[in-house]
Short mmCIF file of C-alpha atoms in Angstrom, two decimals:
data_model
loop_
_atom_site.label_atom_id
_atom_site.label_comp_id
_atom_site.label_asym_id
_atom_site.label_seq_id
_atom_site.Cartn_x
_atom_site.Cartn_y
_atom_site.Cartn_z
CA UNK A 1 38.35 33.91 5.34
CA UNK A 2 41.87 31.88 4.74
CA UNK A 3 40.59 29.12 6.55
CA UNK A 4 37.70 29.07 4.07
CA UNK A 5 39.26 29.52 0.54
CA UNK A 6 41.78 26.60 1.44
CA UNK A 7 38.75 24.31 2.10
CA UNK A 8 37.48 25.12 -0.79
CA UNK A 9 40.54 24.14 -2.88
CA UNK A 10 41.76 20.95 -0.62
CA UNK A 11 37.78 19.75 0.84
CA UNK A 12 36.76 19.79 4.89
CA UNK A 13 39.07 18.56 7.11
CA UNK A 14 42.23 21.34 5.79
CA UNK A 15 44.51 23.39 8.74
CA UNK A 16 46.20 26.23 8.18
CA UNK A 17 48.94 25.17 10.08
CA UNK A 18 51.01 28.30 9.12
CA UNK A 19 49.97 32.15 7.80
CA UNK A 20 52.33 34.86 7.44
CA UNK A 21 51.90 38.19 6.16
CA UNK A 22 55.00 38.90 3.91
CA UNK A 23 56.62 42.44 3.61
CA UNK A 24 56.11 44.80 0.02
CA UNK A 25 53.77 44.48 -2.31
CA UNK A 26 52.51 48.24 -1.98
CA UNK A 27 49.33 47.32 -3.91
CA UNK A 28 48.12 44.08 -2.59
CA UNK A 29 48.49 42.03 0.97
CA UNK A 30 50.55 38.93 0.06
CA UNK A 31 50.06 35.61 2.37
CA UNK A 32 52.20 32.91 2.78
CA UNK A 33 50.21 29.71 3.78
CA UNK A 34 51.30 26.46 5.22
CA UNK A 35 48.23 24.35 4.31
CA UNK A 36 47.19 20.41 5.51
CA UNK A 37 45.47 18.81 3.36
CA UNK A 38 42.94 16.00 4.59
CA UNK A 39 45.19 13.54 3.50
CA UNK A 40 48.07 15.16 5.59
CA UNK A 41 50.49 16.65 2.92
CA UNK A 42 51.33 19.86 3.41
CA UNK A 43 51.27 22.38 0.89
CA UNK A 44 53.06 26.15 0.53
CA UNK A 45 51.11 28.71 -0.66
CA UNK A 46 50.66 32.33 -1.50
CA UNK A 47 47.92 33.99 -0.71
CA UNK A 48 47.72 37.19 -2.76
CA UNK A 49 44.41 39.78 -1.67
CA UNK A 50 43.31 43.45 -2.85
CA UNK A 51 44.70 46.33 -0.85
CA UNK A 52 42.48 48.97 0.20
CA UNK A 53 42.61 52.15 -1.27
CA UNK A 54 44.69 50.67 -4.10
CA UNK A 55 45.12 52.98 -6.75
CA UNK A 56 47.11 51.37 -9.63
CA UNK A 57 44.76 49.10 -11.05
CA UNK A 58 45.43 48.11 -14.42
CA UNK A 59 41.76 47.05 -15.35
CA UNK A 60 42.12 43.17 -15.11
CA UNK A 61 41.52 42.91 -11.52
CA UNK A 62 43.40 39.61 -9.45
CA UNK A 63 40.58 37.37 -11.51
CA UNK A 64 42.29 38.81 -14.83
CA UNK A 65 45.33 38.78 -13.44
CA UNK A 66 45.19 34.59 -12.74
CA UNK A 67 43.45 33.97 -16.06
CA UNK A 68 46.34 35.76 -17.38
CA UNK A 69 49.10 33.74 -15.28
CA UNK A 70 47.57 30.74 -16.42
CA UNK A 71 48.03 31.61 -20.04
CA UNK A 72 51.59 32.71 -19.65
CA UNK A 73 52.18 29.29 -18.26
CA UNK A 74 50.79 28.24 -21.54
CA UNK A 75 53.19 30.40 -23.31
CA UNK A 76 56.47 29.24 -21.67
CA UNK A 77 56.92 31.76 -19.07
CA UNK A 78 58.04 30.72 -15.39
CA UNK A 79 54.97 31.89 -13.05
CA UNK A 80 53.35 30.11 -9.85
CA UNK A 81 50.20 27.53 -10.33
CA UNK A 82 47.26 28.81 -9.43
CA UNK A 83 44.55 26.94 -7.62
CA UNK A 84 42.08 29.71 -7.34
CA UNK A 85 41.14 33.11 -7.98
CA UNK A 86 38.27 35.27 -7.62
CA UNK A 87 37.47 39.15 -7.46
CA UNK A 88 39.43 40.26 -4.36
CA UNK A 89 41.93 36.67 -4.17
CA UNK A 90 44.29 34.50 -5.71
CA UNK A 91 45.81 31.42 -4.45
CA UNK A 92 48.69 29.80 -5.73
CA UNK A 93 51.63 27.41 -5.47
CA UNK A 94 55.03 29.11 -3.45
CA UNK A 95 57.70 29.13 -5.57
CA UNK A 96 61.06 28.91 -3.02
CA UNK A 97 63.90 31.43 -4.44
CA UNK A 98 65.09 34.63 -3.81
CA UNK A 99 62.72 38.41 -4.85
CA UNK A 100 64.82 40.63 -2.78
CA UNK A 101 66.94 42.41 -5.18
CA UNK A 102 69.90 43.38 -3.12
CA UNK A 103 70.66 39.44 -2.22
CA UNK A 104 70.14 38.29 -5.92
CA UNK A 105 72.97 41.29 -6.71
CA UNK A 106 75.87 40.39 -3.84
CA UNK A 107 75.20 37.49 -2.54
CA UNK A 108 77.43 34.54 -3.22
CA UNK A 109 75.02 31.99 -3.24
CA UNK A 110 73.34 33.49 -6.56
CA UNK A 111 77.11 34.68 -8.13
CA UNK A 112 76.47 31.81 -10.77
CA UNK A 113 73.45 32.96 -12.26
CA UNK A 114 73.96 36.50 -12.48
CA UNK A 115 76.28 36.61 -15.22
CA UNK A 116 72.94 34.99 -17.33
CA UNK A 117 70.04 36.62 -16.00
CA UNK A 118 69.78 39.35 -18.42
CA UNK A 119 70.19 37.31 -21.37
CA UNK A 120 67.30 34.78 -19.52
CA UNK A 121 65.06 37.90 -18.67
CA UNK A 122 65.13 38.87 -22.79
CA UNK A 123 64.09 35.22 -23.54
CA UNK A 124 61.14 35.53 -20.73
CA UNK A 125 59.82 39.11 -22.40
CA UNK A 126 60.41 37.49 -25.89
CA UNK A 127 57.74 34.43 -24.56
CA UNK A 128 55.71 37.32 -22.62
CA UNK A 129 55.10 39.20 -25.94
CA UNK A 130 54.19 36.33 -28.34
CA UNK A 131 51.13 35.95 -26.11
CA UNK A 132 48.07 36.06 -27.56
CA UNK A 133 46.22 39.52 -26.41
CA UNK A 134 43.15 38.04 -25.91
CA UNK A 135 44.46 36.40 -22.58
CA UNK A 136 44.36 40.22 -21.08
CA UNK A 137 40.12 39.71 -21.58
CA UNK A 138 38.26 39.32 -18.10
CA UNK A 139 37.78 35.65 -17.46
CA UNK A 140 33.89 36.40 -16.99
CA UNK A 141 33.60 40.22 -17.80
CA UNK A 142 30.14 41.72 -16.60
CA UNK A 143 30.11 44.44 -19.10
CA UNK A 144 30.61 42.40 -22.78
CA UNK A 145 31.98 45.47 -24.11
CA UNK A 146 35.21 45.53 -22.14
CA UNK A 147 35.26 40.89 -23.27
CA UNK A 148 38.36 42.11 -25.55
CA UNK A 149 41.28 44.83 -25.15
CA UNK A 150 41.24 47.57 -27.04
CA UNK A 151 42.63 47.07 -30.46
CA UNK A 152 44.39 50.50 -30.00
CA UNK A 153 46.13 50.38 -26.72
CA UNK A 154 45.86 53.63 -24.39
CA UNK A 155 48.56 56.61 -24.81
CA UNK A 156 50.92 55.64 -22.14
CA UNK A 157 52.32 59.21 -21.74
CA UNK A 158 48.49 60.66 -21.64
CA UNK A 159 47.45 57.82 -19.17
CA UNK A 160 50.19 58.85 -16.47
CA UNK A 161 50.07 62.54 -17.42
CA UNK A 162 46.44 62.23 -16.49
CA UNK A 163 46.78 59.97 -12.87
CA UNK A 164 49.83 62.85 -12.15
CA UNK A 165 47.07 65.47 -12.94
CA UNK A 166 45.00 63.81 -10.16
CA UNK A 167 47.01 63.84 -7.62
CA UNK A 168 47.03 67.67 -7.96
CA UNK A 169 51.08 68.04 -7.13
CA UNK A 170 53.39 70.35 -8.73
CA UNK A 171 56.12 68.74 -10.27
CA UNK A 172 58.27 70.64 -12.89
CA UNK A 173 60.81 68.28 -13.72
CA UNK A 174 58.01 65.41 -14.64
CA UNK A 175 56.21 68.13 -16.76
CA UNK A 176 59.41 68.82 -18.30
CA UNK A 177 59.79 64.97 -19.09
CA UNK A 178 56.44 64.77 -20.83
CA UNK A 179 56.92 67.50 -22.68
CA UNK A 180 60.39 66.17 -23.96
CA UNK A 181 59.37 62.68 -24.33
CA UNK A 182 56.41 63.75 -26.21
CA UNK A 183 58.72 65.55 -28.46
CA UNK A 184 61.10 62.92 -29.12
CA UNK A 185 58.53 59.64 -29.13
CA UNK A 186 59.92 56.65 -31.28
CA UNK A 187 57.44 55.30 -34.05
CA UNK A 188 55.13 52.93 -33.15
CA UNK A 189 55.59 49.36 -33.21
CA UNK A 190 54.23 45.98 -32.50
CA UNK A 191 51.46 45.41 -30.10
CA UNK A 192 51.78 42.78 -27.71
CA UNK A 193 51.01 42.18 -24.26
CA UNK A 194 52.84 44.20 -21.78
CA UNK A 195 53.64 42.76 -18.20
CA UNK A 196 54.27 46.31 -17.09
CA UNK A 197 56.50 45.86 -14.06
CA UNK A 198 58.84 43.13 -15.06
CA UNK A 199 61.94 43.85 -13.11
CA UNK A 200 64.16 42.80 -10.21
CA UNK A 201 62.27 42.37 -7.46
CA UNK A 202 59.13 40.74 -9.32
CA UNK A 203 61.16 37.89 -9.70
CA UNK A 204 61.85 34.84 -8.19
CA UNK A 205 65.63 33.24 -8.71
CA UNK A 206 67.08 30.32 -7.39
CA UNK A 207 70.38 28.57 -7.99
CA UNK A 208 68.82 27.58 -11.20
CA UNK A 209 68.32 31.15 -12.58
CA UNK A 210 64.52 32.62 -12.70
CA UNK A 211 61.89 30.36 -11.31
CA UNK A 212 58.87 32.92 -11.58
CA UNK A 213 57.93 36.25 -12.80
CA UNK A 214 55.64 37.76 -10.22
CA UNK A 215 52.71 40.98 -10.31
CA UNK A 216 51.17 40.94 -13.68
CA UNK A 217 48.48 43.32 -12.27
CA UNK A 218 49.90 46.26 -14.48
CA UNK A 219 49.86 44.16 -17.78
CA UNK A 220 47.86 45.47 -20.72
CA UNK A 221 48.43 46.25 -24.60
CA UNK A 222 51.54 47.76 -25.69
CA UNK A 223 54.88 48.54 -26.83
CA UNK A 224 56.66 45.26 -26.31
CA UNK A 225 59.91 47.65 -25.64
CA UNK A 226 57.76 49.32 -22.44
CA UNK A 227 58.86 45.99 -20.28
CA UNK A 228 62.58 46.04 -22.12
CA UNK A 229 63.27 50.13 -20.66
CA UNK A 230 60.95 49.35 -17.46
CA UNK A 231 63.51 46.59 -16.90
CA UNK A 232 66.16 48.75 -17.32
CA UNK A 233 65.14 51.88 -14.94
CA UNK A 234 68.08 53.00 -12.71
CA UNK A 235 65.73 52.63 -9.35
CA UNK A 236 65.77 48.52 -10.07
CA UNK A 237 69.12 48.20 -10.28
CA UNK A 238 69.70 48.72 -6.43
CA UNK A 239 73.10 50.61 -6.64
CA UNK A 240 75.07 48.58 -8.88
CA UNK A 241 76.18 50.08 -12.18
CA UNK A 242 74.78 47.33 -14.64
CA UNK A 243 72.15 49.11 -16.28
CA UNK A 244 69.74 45.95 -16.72
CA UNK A 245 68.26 44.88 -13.50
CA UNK A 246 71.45 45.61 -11.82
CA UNK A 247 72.56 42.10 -13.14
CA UNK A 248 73.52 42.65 -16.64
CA UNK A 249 74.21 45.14 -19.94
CA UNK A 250 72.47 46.34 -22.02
CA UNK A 251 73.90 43.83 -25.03
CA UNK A 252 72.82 40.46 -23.25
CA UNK A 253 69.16 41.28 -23.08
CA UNK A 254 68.68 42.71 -26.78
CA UNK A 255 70.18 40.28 -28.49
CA UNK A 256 68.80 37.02 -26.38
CA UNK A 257 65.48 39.13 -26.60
CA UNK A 258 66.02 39.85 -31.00
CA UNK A 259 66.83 35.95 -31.06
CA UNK A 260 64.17 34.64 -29.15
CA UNK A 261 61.67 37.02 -30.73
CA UNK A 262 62.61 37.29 -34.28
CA UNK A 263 62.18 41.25 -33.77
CA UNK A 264 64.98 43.69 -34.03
CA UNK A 265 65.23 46.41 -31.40
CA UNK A 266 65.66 49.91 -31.92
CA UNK A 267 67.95 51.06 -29.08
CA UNK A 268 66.85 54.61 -29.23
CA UNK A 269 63.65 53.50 -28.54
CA UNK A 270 64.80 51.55 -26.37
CA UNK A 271 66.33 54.36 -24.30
CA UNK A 272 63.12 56.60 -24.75
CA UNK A 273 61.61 53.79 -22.96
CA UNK A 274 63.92 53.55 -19.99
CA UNK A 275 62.95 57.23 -19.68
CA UNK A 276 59.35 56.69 -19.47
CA UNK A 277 59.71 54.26 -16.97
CA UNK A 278 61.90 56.69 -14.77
CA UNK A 279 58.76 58.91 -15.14
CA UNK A 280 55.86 56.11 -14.46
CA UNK A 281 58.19 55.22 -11.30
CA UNK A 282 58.18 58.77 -10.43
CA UNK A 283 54.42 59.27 -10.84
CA UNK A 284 53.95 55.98 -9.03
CA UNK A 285 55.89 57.17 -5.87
CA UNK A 286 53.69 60.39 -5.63
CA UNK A 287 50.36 58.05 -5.75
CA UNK A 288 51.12 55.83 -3.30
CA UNK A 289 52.40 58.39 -1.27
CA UNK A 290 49.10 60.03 -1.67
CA UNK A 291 47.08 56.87 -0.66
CA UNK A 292 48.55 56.84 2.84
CA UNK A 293 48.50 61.41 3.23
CA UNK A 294 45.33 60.68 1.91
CA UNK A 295 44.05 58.19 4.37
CA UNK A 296 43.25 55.34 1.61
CA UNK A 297 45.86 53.07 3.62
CA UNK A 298 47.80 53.93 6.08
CA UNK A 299 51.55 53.04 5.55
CA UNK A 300 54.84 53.50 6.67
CA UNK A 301 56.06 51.85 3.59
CA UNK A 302 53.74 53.98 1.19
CA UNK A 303 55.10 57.33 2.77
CA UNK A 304 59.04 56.07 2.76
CA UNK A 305 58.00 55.93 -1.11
CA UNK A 306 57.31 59.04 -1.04
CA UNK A 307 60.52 59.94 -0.58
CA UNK A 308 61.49 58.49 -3.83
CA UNK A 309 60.07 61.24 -5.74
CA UNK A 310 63.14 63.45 -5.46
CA UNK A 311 64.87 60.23 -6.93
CA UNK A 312 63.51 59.48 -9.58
CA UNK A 313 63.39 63.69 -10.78
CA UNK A 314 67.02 63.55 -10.55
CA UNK A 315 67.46 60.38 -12.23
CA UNK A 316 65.31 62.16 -15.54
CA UNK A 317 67.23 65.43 -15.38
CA UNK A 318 70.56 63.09 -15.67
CA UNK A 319 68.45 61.12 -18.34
CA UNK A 320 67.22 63.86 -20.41
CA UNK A 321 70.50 65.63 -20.31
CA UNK A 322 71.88 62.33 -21.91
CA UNK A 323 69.65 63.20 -24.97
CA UNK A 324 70.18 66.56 -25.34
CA UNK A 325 72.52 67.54 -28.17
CA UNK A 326 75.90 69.27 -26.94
#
């Protein structure tokens, strides 16, 4: 199958002189691909396929997901070329850098960029959001209804209160987070589109800062501030005590984020966001555990998430009890 979808980009006559399955990525197999061209220049690739049993798609499938890359390239934002996409593939340029979170946070060779990522990641979001949301439409939908998002994106709380309801698990402190979160929601605001897991680890940073922003498959309409308070989620900032992406505070990415967007941020909504994501992460970590109890893929990695869950419920009770009144 490689072999083939490389001859189809670079003509007859293409090797594979190198394919490597690469660790993570909990959703989808990711390839990396040394690839000779006919002419003999060698090109690095990623290879990036559906999962089986996956069970955290966003609705845009990897053919949404490139048509969506490819407008964010449009817009500014850092992200890989792509060369081709269908259904169950994409295929794209290799952007060299650093995604493993703990070496962006200690090690010396990125000590230089650090002290700027957070302001860089607000300017990134700020680009994100001023896309236009018809580049989350279906490249080539089948059903014309669904050739548009909705102009009224989904309830986030209801949407992951409903996929926790699935799973059939009882978990008291997460109902005790929806409940509270539903109680204290900010008003609405401005509807963009979302990237939905923009963090550290989806990121690729070099000596130069960020190079590429990685896994749009969870983007959709939204709160811009979802991807500010995903960002910010204790579990992605890998046991240092910045709060934003381990790399920064809190300051640096709302104000490079107000500047480069025009928009003000409310910070209490800001924090009720954070929250939510310590939920969705949660939720998330029960779900994929599921898919390998289940049998949907069987995973080492999926059931060490598992293990998460008790994480992330401790992680809300400290949160909520941050917003309770004395």
């Amino acid at each position: 199958m490689i072999d083939d979808l490389v001859s189809g980009v670079f003509g007859p006559g293409t090797a594979v002189a190198s394919r490597i399955r690469l660790p993570g990525g909990a959703s989808r197999e990711t390839w990396a691909l040394d690839v000779v061209d006919p002419g003999g220049v060698t090109h690095e690739l990623i290879l990036r396929l559906d999962s089986p049993g996956a069970a955290l798609d966003a609705g845009i499938g990897l053919t949404g997901e490139a048509t969506l890359m490819r407008a964010a390239r449009a817009a500014g934002v850092p992200v890989p070329g792509i060369l081709a996409a269908a259904g169950s593939h994409i295929l794209m340029d290799r952007v060299r850098g650093e995604t493993i979170p703990r070496r962006i946070l200690r090690d010396g060779a990125f000590a230089d960029v650090r002290p700027g990522l957070a302001a860089r990641c607000g300017e990134i979001l700020a680009a994100i959001h001023r896309m236009p949301l018809s580049s989350l439409a279906p490249a080539a939908p089948r059903d014309p209804a669904r050739a548009a998002p909705p102009a009224v994106p989904d309830d986030p709380l209801r949407s992951w209160r409903d996929l926790l309801d699935l799973t059939g698990q009882p978990h008291p402190v997460f109902e005790l987070a929806f409940r509270r979160l539903a109680d204290s929601r900010p008003a609405g605001g401005r509807v963009t589109v979302v990237h939905g897991d923009f963090r550290n680890g989806n990121l690729v940073v070099g000596s130069d800062g960020i190079r590429a922003v990685l896994d749009w498959e969870l983007a959709h309409a939204g709160d811009p501030l979802e991807d500010l308070g995903w960002l910010c989620v204790k579990s992605w900032r890998f046991g240092s005590p910045l709060p934003v992406g381990g790399f920064g505070e809190y300051g640096r990415l709302v104000e490079a984020y107000e500047r480069a967007s025009g928009h003000p941020v409310d910070r209490r909504a800001l924090r009720w966001w954070e929250t939510f994501g310590v939920l969705k992460w949660g939720v998330i970590c029960v779900m994929q555990a599921m898919r390998h109890l289940t049998g949907g893929a069987r995973s080492v990695e999926l059931a060490a998430i598992g293990r998460r869950v008790c994480e992330t419920e401790w992680d809300l009770l400290e949160a909520l009890a941050r917003e309770t009144p004395a």
